[in-house]
Backbone as XML, in Angstrom:
<?xml version="1.0"?>
<chain id="A" units="angstrom">
  <residue number="1" name="MET">
    <atom name="N" x="24.462" y="14.353" z="-16.279"/>
    <atom name="CA" x="23.625" y="13.645" z="-17.196"/>
    <atom name="C" x="22.296" y="13.316" z="-16.523"/>
  </residue>
  <residue number="2" name="LEU">
    <atom name="N" x="21.200" y="13.706" z="-17.113"/>
    <atom name="CA" x="19.876" y="13.475" z="-16.554"/>
    <atom name="C" x="19.410" y="12.061" z="-16.843"/>
  </residue>
  <residue number="3" name="HIS">
    <atom name="N" x="18.726" y="11.498" z="-15.867"/>
    <atom name="CA" x="18.169" y="10.159" z="-16.035"/>
    <atom name="C" x="16.751" y="10.277" z="-16.581"/>
  </residue>
  <residue number="4" name="THR">
    <atom name="N" x="16.493" y="9.683" z="-17.720"/>
    <atom name="CA" x="15.156" y="9.711" z="-18.291"/>
    <atom name="C" x="14.466" y="8.383" z="-17.999"/>
  </residue>
  <residue number="5" name="PRO">
    <atom name="N" x="13.194" y="8.425" z="-17.644"/>
    <atom name="CA" x="12.494" y="7.170" z="-17.361"/>
    <atom name="C" x="12.391" y="6.299" z="-18.608"/>
  </residue>
  <residue number="6" name="ARG">
    <atom name="N" x="12.567" y="5.007" z="-18.410"/>
    <atom name="CA" x="12.516" y="4.061" z="-19.522"/>
    <atom name="C" x="11.066" y="3.723" z="-19.846"/>
  </residue>
  <residue number="7" name="LYS">
    <atom name="N" x="10.715" y="3.803" z="-21.088"/>
    <atom name="CA" x="9.369" y="3.449" z="-21.533"/>
    <atom name="C" x="9.288" y="1.941" z="-21.705"/>
  </residue>
  <residue number="8" name="THR">
    <atom name="N" x="8.228" y="1.344" z="-21.147"/>
    <atom name="CA" x="8.048" y="-0.087" z="-21.334"/>
    <atom name="C" x="7.038" y="-0.324" z="-22.450"/>
  </residue>
  <residue number="9" name="ASN">
    <atom name="N" x="7.173" y="-1.455" z="-23.069"/>
    <atom name="CA" x="6.263" y="-1.854" z="-24.119"/>
    <atom name="C" x="4.874" y="-2.077" z="-23.505"/>
  </residue>
  <residue number="10" name="PRO">
    <atom name="N" x="3.810" y="-1.457" z="-24.043"/>
    <atom name="CA" x="2.475" y="-1.619" z="-23.447"/>
    <atom name="C" x="1.986" y="-3.064" z="-23.438"/>
  </residue>
  <residue number="11" name="VAL">
    <atom name="N" x="2.325" y="-3.837" z="-24.452"/>
    <atom name="CA" x="1.904" y="-5.240" z="-24.484"/>
    <atom name="C" x="2.603" y="-6.005" z="-23.366"/>
  </residue>
  <residue number="12" name="PHE">
    <atom name="N" x="3.894" y="-5.743" z="-23.172"/>
    <atom name="CA" x="4.633" y="-6.393" z="-22.093"/>
    <atom name="C" x="4.049" y="-6.007" z="-20.734"/>
  </residue>
  <residue number="13" name="ARG">
    <atom name="N" x="3.703" y="-4.749" z="-20.568"/>
    <atom name="CA" x="3.131" y="-4.278" z="-19.303"/>
    <atom name="C" x="1.792" y="-4.969" z="-19.020"/>
  </residue>
  <residue number="14" name="LEU">
    <atom name="N" x="0.945" y="-5.078" z="-20.030"/>
    <atom name="CA" x="-0.344" y="-5.749" z="-19.848"/>
    <atom name="C" x="-0.163" y="-7.236" z="-19.557"/>
  </residue>
  <residue number="15" name="LEU">
    <atom name="N" x="0.782" y="-7.878" z="-20.239"/>
    <atom name="CA" x="1.053" y="-9.289" z="-19.994"/>
    <atom name="C" x="1.588" y="-9.497" z="-18.579"/>
  </residue>
  <residue number="16" name="LEU">
    <atom name="N" x="2.497" y="-8.635" z="-18.158"/>
    <atom name="CA" x="3.037" y="-8.713" z="-16.800"/>
    <atom name="C" x="1.940" y="-8.495" z="-15.759"/>
  </residue>
  <residue number="17" name="THR">
    <atom name="N" x="1.047" y="-7.553" z="-16.018"/>
    <atom name="CA" x="-0.075" y="-7.306" z="-15.112"/>
    <atom name="C" x="-0.983" y="-8.519" z="-15.042"/>
  </residue>
  <residue number="18" name="TRP">
    <atom name="N" x="-1.258" y="-9.140" z="-16.188"/>
    <atom name="CA" x="-2.113" y="-10.326" z="-16.211"/>
    <atom name="C" x="-1.483" y="-11.475" z="-15.424"/>
  </residue>
  <residue number="19" name="VAL">
    <atom name="N" x="-0.172" y="-11.698" z="-15.606"/>
    <atom name="CA" x="0.525" y="-12.765" z="-14.877"/>
    <atom name="C" x="0.505" y="-12.480" z="-13.380"/>
  </residue>
  <residue number="20" name="LEU">
    <atom name="N" x="0.760" y="-11.242" z="-12.994"/>
    <atom name="CA" x="0.734" y="-10.865" z="-11.578"/>
    <atom name="C" x="-0.652" y="-11.063" z="-10.975"/>
  </residue>
  <residue number="21" name="MET">
    <atom name="N" x="-1.697" y="-10.687" z="-11.711"/>
    <atom name="CA" x="-3.055" y="-10.855" z="-11.208"/>
    <atom name="C" x="-3.433" y="-12.330" z="-11.111"/>
  </residue>
  <residue number="22" name="SER">
    <atom name="N" x="-2.946" y="-13.151" z="-12.026"/>
    <atom name="CA" x="-3.196" y="-14.597" z="-11.942"/>
    <atom name="C" x="-2.536" y="-15.183" z="-10.701"/>
  </residue>
  <residue number="23" name="GLY">
    <atom name="N" x="-1.310" y="-14.758" z="-10.429"/>
    <atom name="CA" x="-0.625" y="-15.202" z="-9.219"/>
    <atom name="C" x="-1.349" y="-14.753" z="-7.959"/>
  </residue>
  <residue number="24" name="LEU">
    <atom name="N" x="-1.837" y="-13.539" z="-7.955"/>
    <atom name="CA" x="-2.590" y="-13.035" z="-6.804"/>
    <atom name="C" x="-3.903" y="-13.788" z="-6.618"/>
  </residue>
  <residue number="25" name="THR">
    <atom name="N" x="-4.506" y="-14.232" z="-7.707"/>
    <atom name="CA" x="-5.724" y="-15.036" z="-7.609"/>
    <atom name="C" x="-5.427" y="-16.365" z="-6.930"/>
  </residue>
  <residue number="26" name="ILE">
    <atom name="N" x="-4.312" y="-16.974" z="-7.267"/>
    <atom name="CA" x="-3.929" y="-18.233" z="-6.621"/>
    <atom name="C" x="-3.674" y="-18.009" z="-5.138"/>
  </residue>
  <residue number="27" name="ILE">
    <atom name="N" x="-3.000" y="-16.925" z="-4.787"/>
    <atom name="CA" x="-2.776" y="-16.604" z="-3.371"/>
    <atom name="C" x="-4.103" y="-16.376" z="-2.663"/>
  </residue>
  <residue number="28" name="SER">
    <atom name="N" x="-5.044" y="-15.716" z="-3.325"/>
    <atom name="CA" x="-6.369" y="-15.494" z="-2.733"/>
    <atom name="C" x="-7.067" y="-16.815" z="-2.466"/>
  </residue>
  <residue number="29" name="MET">
    <atom name="N" x="-6.968" y="-17.735" z="-3.406"/>
    <atom name="CA" x="-7.603" y="-19.039" z="-3.226"/>
    <atom name="C" x="-6.998" y="-19.779" z="-2.040"/>
  </residue>
  <residue number="30" name="LEU">
    <atom name="N" x="-5.682" y="-19.745" z="-1.926"/>
    <atom name="CA" x="-5.029" y="-20.428" z="-0.820"/>
    <atom name="C" x="-5.346" y="-19.758" z="0.516"/>
  </residue>
  <residue number="31" name="SER">
    <atom name="N" x="-5.427" y="-18.433" z="0.505"/>
    <atom name="CA" x="-5.756" y="-17.712" z="1.729"/>
    <atom name="C" x="-7.178" y="-17.997" z="2.180"/>
  </residue>
  <residue number="32" name="GLY">
    <atom name="N" x="-8.066" y="-18.176" z="1.222"/>
    <atom name="CA" x="-9.459" y="-18.456" z="1.550"/>
    <atom name="C" x="-9.734" y="-19.924" z="1.796"/>
  </residue>
  <residue number="33" name="ASP">
    <atom name="N" x="-8.702" y="-20.753" z="1.844"/>
    <atom name="CA" x="-8.834" y="-22.189" z="2.096"/>
    <atom name="C" x="-9.767" y="-22.858" z="1.099"/>
  </residue>
  <residue number="34" name="VAL">
    <atom name="N" x="-9.731" y="-22.452" z="-0.148"/>
    <atom name="CA" x="-10.613" y="-23.020" z="-1.163"/>
    <atom name="C" x="-10.279" y="-24.486" z="-1.406"/>
  </residue>
  <residue number="35" name="LEU">
    <atom name="N" x="-9.015" y="-24.821" z="-1.382"/>
    <atom name="CA" x="-8.609" y="-26.171" z="-1.729"/>
    <atom name="C" x="-8.709" y="-27.160" z="-0.568"/>
  </residue>
  <residue number="36" name="GLU">
    <atom name="N" x="-8.917" y="-26.677" z="0.643"/>
    <atom name="CA" x="-8.890" y="-27.555" z="1.809"/>
    <atom name="C" x="-10.247" y="-27.806" z="2.437"/>
  </residue>
  <residue number="37" name="THR">
    <atom name="N" x="-11.322" y="-27.448" z="1.798"/>
    <atom name="CA" x="-12.638" y="-27.607" z="2.427"/>
    <atom name="C" x="-13.168" y="-29.029" z="2.320"/>
  </residue>
  <residue number="38" name="LYS">
    <atom name="N" x="-12.730" y="-29.801" z="1.337"/>
    <atom name="CA" x="-13.156" y="-31.189" z="1.141"/>
    <atom name="C" x="-14.673" y="-31.334" z="1.132"/>
  </residue>
  <residue number="39" name="GLY">
    <atom name="N" x="-15.349" y="-30.426" z="0.484"/>
    <atom name="CA" x="-16.798" y="-30.521" z="0.359"/>
    <atom name="C" x="-17.574" y="-29.908" z="1.504"/>
  </residue>
  <residue number="40" name="HIS">
    <atom name="N" x="-16.914" y="-29.493" z="2.554"/>
    <atom name="CA" x="-17.590" y="-28.894" z="3.697"/>
    <atom name="C" x="-17.376" y="-27.391" z="3.684"/>
  </residue>
  <residue number="41" name="THR">
    <atom name="N" x="-18.436" y="-26.672" z="3.958"/>
    <atom name="CA" x="-18.338" y="-25.222" z="4.031"/>
    <atom name="C" x="-17.917" y="-24.817" z="5.425"/>
  </residue>
  <residue number="42" name="LYS">
    <atom name="N" x="-16.857" y="-24.022" z="5.498"/>
    <atom name="CA" x="-16.425" y="-23.534" z="6.797"/>
    <atom name="C" x="-16.110" y="-22.051" z="6.682"/>
  </residue>
  <residue number="43" name="SER">
    <atom name="N" x="-16.214" y="-21.382" z="7.774"/>
    <atom name="CA" x="-15.967" y="-19.953" z="7.823"/>
    <atom name="C" x="-14.467" y="-19.696" z="7.896"/>
  </residue>
  <residue number="44" name="ILE">
    <atom name="N" x="-13.994" y="-18.723" z="7.121"/>
    <atom name="CA" x="-12.586" y="-18.350" z="7.224"/>
    <atom name="C" x="-12.460" y="-17.232" z="8.236"/>
  </residue>
  <residue number="45" name="GLY">
    <atom name="N" x="-11.289" y="-17.080" z="8.799"/>
    <atom name="CA" x="-11.070" y="-16.092" z="9.849"/>
    <atom name="C" x="-10.863" y="-14.689" z="9.312"/>
  </residue>
  <residue number="46" name="LEU">
    <atom name="N" x="-10.800" y="-13.752" z="10.224"/>
    <atom name="CA" x="-10.639" y="-12.340" z="9.879"/>
    <atom name="C" x="-9.286" y="-12.073" z="9.222"/>
  </residue>
  <residue number="47" name="VAL">
    <atom name="N" x="-8.261" y="-12.823" z="9.621"/>
    <atom name="CA" x="-6.943" y="-12.643" z="9.007"/>
    <atom name="C" x="-7.013" y="-13.007" z="7.523"/>
  </residue>
  <residue number="48" name="SER">
    <atom name="N" x="-7.652" y="-14.133" z="7.210"/>
    <atom name="CA" x="-7.790" y="-14.536" z="5.805"/>
    <atom name="C" x="-8.613" y="-13.532" z="5.010"/>
  </residue>
  <residue number="49" name="VAL">
    <atom name="N" x="-9.675" y="-13.024" z="5.609"/>
    <atom name="CA" x="-10.501" y="-12.024" z="4.924"/>
    <atom name="C" x="-9.700" y="-10.745" z="4.693"/>
  </residue>
  <residue number="50" name="SER">
    <atom name="N" x="-8.899" y="-10.354" z="5.672"/>
    <atom name="CA" x="-8.069" y="-9.157" z="5.511"/>
    <atom name="C" x="-7.054" y="-9.337" z="4.388"/>
  </residue>
  <residue number="51" name="ILE">
    <atom name="N" x="-6.441" y="-10.536" z="4.316"/>
    <atom name="CA" x="-5.501" y="-10.812" z="3.229"/>
    <atom name="C" x="-6.223" y="-10.775" z="1.886"/>
  </residue>
  <residue number="52" name="LEU">
    <atom name="N" x="-7.401" y="-11.376" z="1.831"/>
    <atom name="CA" x="-8.192" y="-11.357" z="0.591"/>
    <atom name="C" x="-8.543" y="-9.938" z="0.167"/>
  </residue>
  <residue number="53" name="MET">
    <atom name="N" x="-8.902" y="-9.090" z="1.118"/>
    <atom name="CA" x="-9.266" y="-7.715" z="0.783"/>
    <atom name="C" x="-8.048" y="-6.910" z="0.324"/>
  </residue>
  <residue number="54" name="MET">
    <atom name="N" x="-6.875" y="-7.152" z="0.931"/>
    <atom name="CA" x="-5.669" y="-6.447" z="0.491"/>
    <atom name="C" x="-5.275" y="-6.877" z="-0.918"/>
  </residue>
  <residue number="55" name="ILE">
    <atom name="N" x="-5.390" y="-8.178" z="-1.204"/>
    <atom name="CA" x="-5.094" y="-8.669" z="-2.553"/>
    <atom name="C" x="-6.097" y="-8.093" z="-3.554"/>
  </residue>
  <residue number="56" name="THR">
    <atom name="N" x="-7.357" y="-8.038" z="-3.164"/>
    <atom name="CA" x="-8.389" y="-7.459" z="-4.029"/>
    <atom name="C" x="-8.098" y="-5.993" z="-4.313"/>
  </residue>
  <residue number="57" name="LEU">
    <atom name="N" x="-7.697" y="-5.250" z="-3.284"/>
    <atom name="CA" x="-7.362" y="-3.838" z="-3.464"/>
    <atom name="C" x="-6.204" y="-3.687" z="-4.445"/>
  </residue>
  <residue number="58" name="PHE">
    <atom name="N" x="-5.181" y="-4.510" z="-4.300"/>
    <atom name="CA" x="-4.027" y="-4.432" z="-5.186"/>
    <atom name="C" x="-4.401" y="-4.811" z="-6.619"/>
  </residue>
  <residue number="59" name="LYS">
    <atom name="N" x="-5.219" y="-5.859" z="-6.773"/>
    <atom name="CA" x="-5.656" y="-6.269" z="-8.112"/>
    <atom name="C" x="-6.508" y="-5.183" z="-8.770"/>
  </residue>
  <residue number="60" name="CYS">
    <atom name="N" x="-7.385" y="-4.562" z="-8.010"/>
    <atom name="CA" x="-8.201" y="-3.470" z="-8.566"/>
    <atom name="C" x="-7.324" y="-2.304" z="-8.983"/>
  </residue>
  <residue number="61" name="ARG">
    <atom name="N" x="-6.293" y="-2.031" z="-8.201"/>
    <atom name="CA" x="-5.367" y="-0.956" z="-8.541"/>
    <atom name="C" x="-4.667" y="-1.269" z="-9.869"/>
  </residue>
  <residue number="62" name="LEU">
    <atom name="N" x="-4.231" y="-2.511" z="-10.036"/>
    <atom name="CA" x="-3.603" y="-2.900" z="-11.302"/>
    <atom name="C" x="-4.568" y="-2.742" z="-12.473"/>
  </residue>
  <residue number="63" name="LEU">
    <atom name="N" x="-5.811" y="-3.178" z="-12.272"/>
    <atom name="CA" x="-6.813" y="-3.031" z="-13.332"/>
    <atom name="C" x="-7.033" y="-1.573" z="-13.691"/>
  </residue>
  <residue number="64" name="LEU">
    <atom name="N" x="-7.170" y="-0.739" z="-12.678"/>
    <atom name="CA" x="-7.419" y="0.676" z="-12.937"/>
    <atom name="C" x="-6.245" y="1.338" z="-13.649"/>
  </residue>
  <residue number="65" name="LEU">
    <atom name="N" x="-5.036" y="1.070" z="-13.187"/>
    <atom name="CA" x="-3.879" y="1.754" z="-13.750"/>
    <atom name="C" x="-3.518" y="1.254" z="-15.140"/>
  </residue>
  <residue number="66" name="ASP">
    <atom name="N" x="-3.573" y="-0.059" z="-15.337"/>
    <atom name="CA" x="-3.066" y="-0.597" z="-16.607"/>
    <atom name="C" x="-4.147" y="-0.868" z="-17.638"/>
  </residue>
  <residue number="67" name="PHE">
    <atom name="N" x="-5.236" y="-1.499" z="-17.250"/>
    <atom name="CA" x="-6.255" y="-1.849" z="-18.237"/>
    <atom name="C" x="-7.213" y="-0.689" z="-18.519"/>
  </residue>
  <residue number="68" name="LEU">
    <atom name="N" x="-7.493" y="0.128" z="-17.532"/>
    <atom name="CA" x="-8.344" y="1.303" z="-17.767"/>
    <atom name="C" x="-7.522" y="2.567" z="-18.012"/>
  </residue>
  <residue number="69" name="GLU">
    <atom name="N" x="-6.203" y="2.411" z="-18.013"/>
    <atom name="CA" x="-5.238" y="3.466" z="-18.328"/>
    <atom name="C" x="-5.362" y="4.706" z="-17.447"/>
  </residue>
  <residue number="70" name="LEU">
    <atom name="N" x="-5.665" y="4.509" z="-16.182"/>
    <atom name="CA" x="-5.668" y="5.646" z="-15.268"/>
    <atom name="C" x="-4.260" y="6.108" z="-14.923"/>
  </residue>
  <residue number="71" name="ARG">
    <atom name="N" x="-3.267" y="5.336" z="-15.301"/>
    <atom name="CA" x="-1.877" y="5.719" z="-15.069"/>
    <atom name="C" x="-1.561" y="7.041" z="-15.780"/>
  </residue>
  <residue number="72" name="HIS">
    <atom name="N" x="-2.278" y="7.303" z="-16.865"/>
    <atom name="CA" x="-2.029" y="8.502" z="-17.668"/>
    <atom name="C" x="-2.990" y="9.642" z="-17.337"/>
  </residue>
  <residue number="73" name="SER">
    <atom name="N" x="-3.849" y="9.461" z="-16.338"/>
    <atom name="CA" x="-4.790" y="10.526" z="-15.969"/>
    <atom name="C" x="-4.218" y="11.342" z="-14.814"/>
  </residue>
  <residue number="74" name="THR">
    <atom name="N" x="-5.005" y="12.282" z="-14.340"/>
    <atom name="CA" x="-4.542" y="13.144" z="-13.253"/>
    <atom name="C" x="-4.541" y="12.395" z="-11.924"/>
  </residue>
  <residue number="75" name="LYS">
    <atom name="N" x="-3.779" y="12.915" z="-10.970"/>
    <atom name="CA" x="-3.683" y="12.281" z="-9.651"/>
    <atom name="C" x="-5.026" y="12.244" z="-8.948"/>
  </residue>
  <residue number="76" name="GLY">
    <atom name="N" x="-5.863" y="13.229" z="-9.180"/>
    <atom name="CA" x="-7.173" y="13.282" z="-8.539"/>
    <atom name="C" x="-8.044" y="12.096" z="-8.914"/>
  </residue>
  <residue number="77" name="TRP">
    <atom name="N" x="-8.057" y="11.749" z="-10.196"/>
    <atom name="CA" x="-8.839" y="10.603" z="-10.647"/>
    <atom name="C" x="-8.304" y="9.308" z="-10.048"/>
  </residue>
  <residue number="78" name="ARG">
    <atom name="N" x="-6.971" y="9.149" z="-10.100"/>
    <atom name="CA" x="-6.370" y="7.924" z="-9.547"/>
    <atom name="C" x="-6.667" y="7.800" z="-8.059"/>
  </residue>
  <residue number="79" name="ARG">
    <atom name="N" x="-6.452" y="8.865" z="-7.313"/>
    <atom name="CA" x="-6.699" y="8.830" z="-5.869"/>
    <atom name="C" x="-8.172" y="8.597" z="-5.556"/>
  </residue>
  <residue number="80" name="GLY">
    <atom name="N" x="-9.053" y="9.178" z="-6.344"/>
    <atom name="CA" x="-10.480" y="8.997" z="-6.123"/>
    <atom name="C" x="-10.909" y="7.547" z="-6.303"/>
  </residue>
  <residue number="81" name="PHE">
    <atom name="N" x="-10.465" y="6.920" z="-7.389"/>
    <atom name="CA" x="-10.821" y="5.523" z="-7.629"/>
    <atom name="C" x="-10.214" y="4.604" z="-6.572"/>
  </residue>
  <residue number="82" name="ILE">
    <atom name="N" x="-8.950" y="4.833" z="-6.225"/>
    <atom name="CA" x="-8.300" y="4.004" z="-5.208"/>
    <atom name="C" x="-8.998" y="4.179" z="-3.860"/>
  </residue>
  <residue number="83" name="PHE">
    <atom name="N" x="-9.395" y="5.396" z="-3.534"/>
    <atom name="CA" x="-10.099" y="5.637" z="-2.273"/>
    <atom name="C" x="-11.427" y="4.879" z="-2.227"/>
  </residue>
  <residue number="84" name="VAL">
    <atom name="N" x="-12.166" y="4.902" z="-3.329"/>
    <atom name="CA" x="-13.455" y="4.205" z="-3.360"/>
    <atom name="C" x="-13.254" y="2.695" z="-3.196"/>
  </residue>
  <residue number="85" name="ILE">
    <atom name="N" x="-12.267" y="2.133" z="-3.853"/>
    <atom name="CA" x="-12.011" y="0.702" z="-3.718"/>
    <atom name="C" x="-11.529" y="0.382" z="-2.307"/>
  </residue>
  <residue number="86" name="LEU">
    <atom name="N" x="-10.698" y="1.230" z="-1.727"/>
    <atom name="CA" x="-10.265" y="1.039" z="-0.338"/>
    <atom name="C" x="-11.460" y="1.091" z="0.602"/>
  </residue>
  <residue number="87" name="LEU">
    <atom name="N" x="-12.354" y="2.012" z="0.364"/>
    <atom name="CA" x="-13.562" y="2.125" z="1.185"/>
    <atom name="C" x="-14.428" y="0.868" z="1.069"/>
  </residue>
  <residue number="88" name="ILE">
    <atom name="N" x="-14.612" y="0.373" z="-0.136"/>
    <atom name="CA" x="-15.440" y="-0.821" z="-0.342"/>
    <atom name="C" x="-14.811" y="-2.040" z="0.331"/>
  </residue>
  <residue number="89" name="THR">
    <atom name="N" x="-13.505" y="-2.256" z="0.146"/>
    <atom name="CA" x="-12.860" y="-3.416" z="0.761"/>
    <atom name="C" x="-12.853" y="-3.314" z="2.282"/>
  </residue>
  <residue number="90" name="THR">
    <atom name="N" x="-12.704" y="-2.115" z="2.818"/>
    <atom name="CA" x="-12.765" y="-1.928" z="4.272"/>
    <atom name="C" x="-14.162" y="-2.220" z="4.794"/>
  </residue>
  <residue number="91" name="MET">
    <atom name="N" x="-15.189" y="-1.787" z="4.067"/>
    <atom name="CA" x="-16.563" y="-2.066" z="4.494"/>
    <atom name="C" x="-16.866" y="-3.561" z="4.451"/>
  </residue>
  <residue number="92" name="ILE">
    <atom name="N" x="-16.349" y="-4.273" z="3.456"/>
    <atom name="CA" x="-16.561" y="-5.721" z="3.374"/>
    <atom name="C" x="-15.885" y="-6.420" z="4.552"/>
  </residue>
  <residue number="93" name="ALA">
    <atom name="N" x="-14.631" y="-6.037" z="4.849"/>
    <atom name="CA" x="-13.918" y="-6.651" z="5.973"/>
    <atom name="C" x="-14.605" y="-6.332" z="7.297"/>
  </residue>
  <residue number="94" name="ALA">
    <atom name="N" x="-15.088" y="-5.099" z="7.457"/>
    <atom name="CA" x="-15.779" y="-4.716" z="8.690"/>
    <atom name="C" x="-17.101" y="-5.468" z="8.829"/>
  </residue>
  <residue number="95" name="ALA">
    <atom name="N" x="-17.827" y="-5.602" z="7.749"/>
    <atom name="CA" x="-19.094" y="-6.346" z="7.797"/>
    <atom name="C" x="-18.845" y="-7.804" z="8.150"/>
  </residue>
  <residue number="96" name="TYR">
    <atom name="N" x="-17.792" y="-8.378" z="7.589"/>
    <atom name="CA" x="-17.454" y="-9.766" z="7.910"/>
    <atom name="C" x="-17.087" y="-9.891" z="9.386"/>
  </residue>
  <residue number="97" name="ALA">
    <atom name="N" x="-16.293" y="-8.947" z="9.891"/>
    <atom name="CA" x="-15.894" y="-8.984" z="11.301"/>
    <atom name="C" x="-17.106" y="-8.851" z="12.218"/>
  </residue>
  <residue number="98" name="LEU">
    <atom name="N" x="-18.034" y="-7.976" z="11.879"/>
    <atom name="CA" x="-19.240" y="-7.817" z="12.692"/>
    <atom name="C" x="-20.132" y="-9.047" z="12.626"/>
  </residue>
  <residue number="99" name="ALA">
    <atom name="N" x="-20.218" y="-9.667" z="11.465"/>
    <atom name="CA" x="-21.092" y="-10.832" z="11.306"/>
    <atom name="C" x="-20.513" y="-12.073" z="11.989"/>
  </residue>
  <residue number="100" name="ARG">
    <atom name="N" x="-19.210" y="-12.209" z="11.961"/>
    <atom name="CA" x="-18.562" y="-13.407" z="12.507"/>
    <atom name="C" x="-18.004" y="-13.213" z="13.897"/>
  </residue>
  <residue number="101" name="GLY">
    <atom name="N" x="-18.039" y="-12.015" z="14.426"/>
    <atom name="CA" x="-17.595" y="-11.770" z="15.794"/>
    <atom name="C" x="-16.089" y="-11.742" z="15.978"/>
  </residue>
  <residue number="102" name="PHE">
    <atom name="N" x="-15.346" y="-11.124" z="15.098"/>
    <atom name="CA" x="-13.914" y="-10.887" z="15.236"/>
    <atom name="C" x="-13.114" y="-12.167" z="15.505"/>
  </residue>
  <residue number="103" name="ASP">
    <atom name="N" x="-13.526" y="-13.285" z="14.922"/>
    <atom name="CA" x="-12.801" y="-14.541" z="15.031"/>
    <atom name="C" x="-11.590" y="-14.457" z="14.092"/>
  </residue>
  <residue number="104" name="LEU">
    <atom name="N" x="-10.380" y="-14.422" z="14.658"/>
    <atom name="CA" x="-9.188" y="-14.177" z="13.851"/>
    <atom name="C" x="-8.859" y="-15.312" z="12.891"/>
  </residue>
  <residue number="105" name="PHE">
    <atom name="N" x="-9.006" y="-16.540" z="13.296"/>
    <atom name="CA" x="-8.611" y="-17.661" z="12.435"/>
    <atom name="C" x="-9.744" y="-18.609" z="12.228"/>
  </residue>
</chain>
């Protein structure tokens, strides 16, 4: 007996994606110490920036696949968009590391 993939309801998929992205936004805020600054601006470390960039990459991937419907396009398009977003997030993290001098925390 062959296993056929189960089709999910598109509305449920979009709602699940929205909830997941909202949760990732909260994690991003906590990683960036948004709630603990008490009115003072302070620099976050490279570890926090790396976590923020990984969350951003994952959120962009969700947006591309579900909201822009790249899930139904060819692998070349999906890989191309993911590569560009990976390149941008890597450049942001590298620029931050160069500007702040590789301060981890």
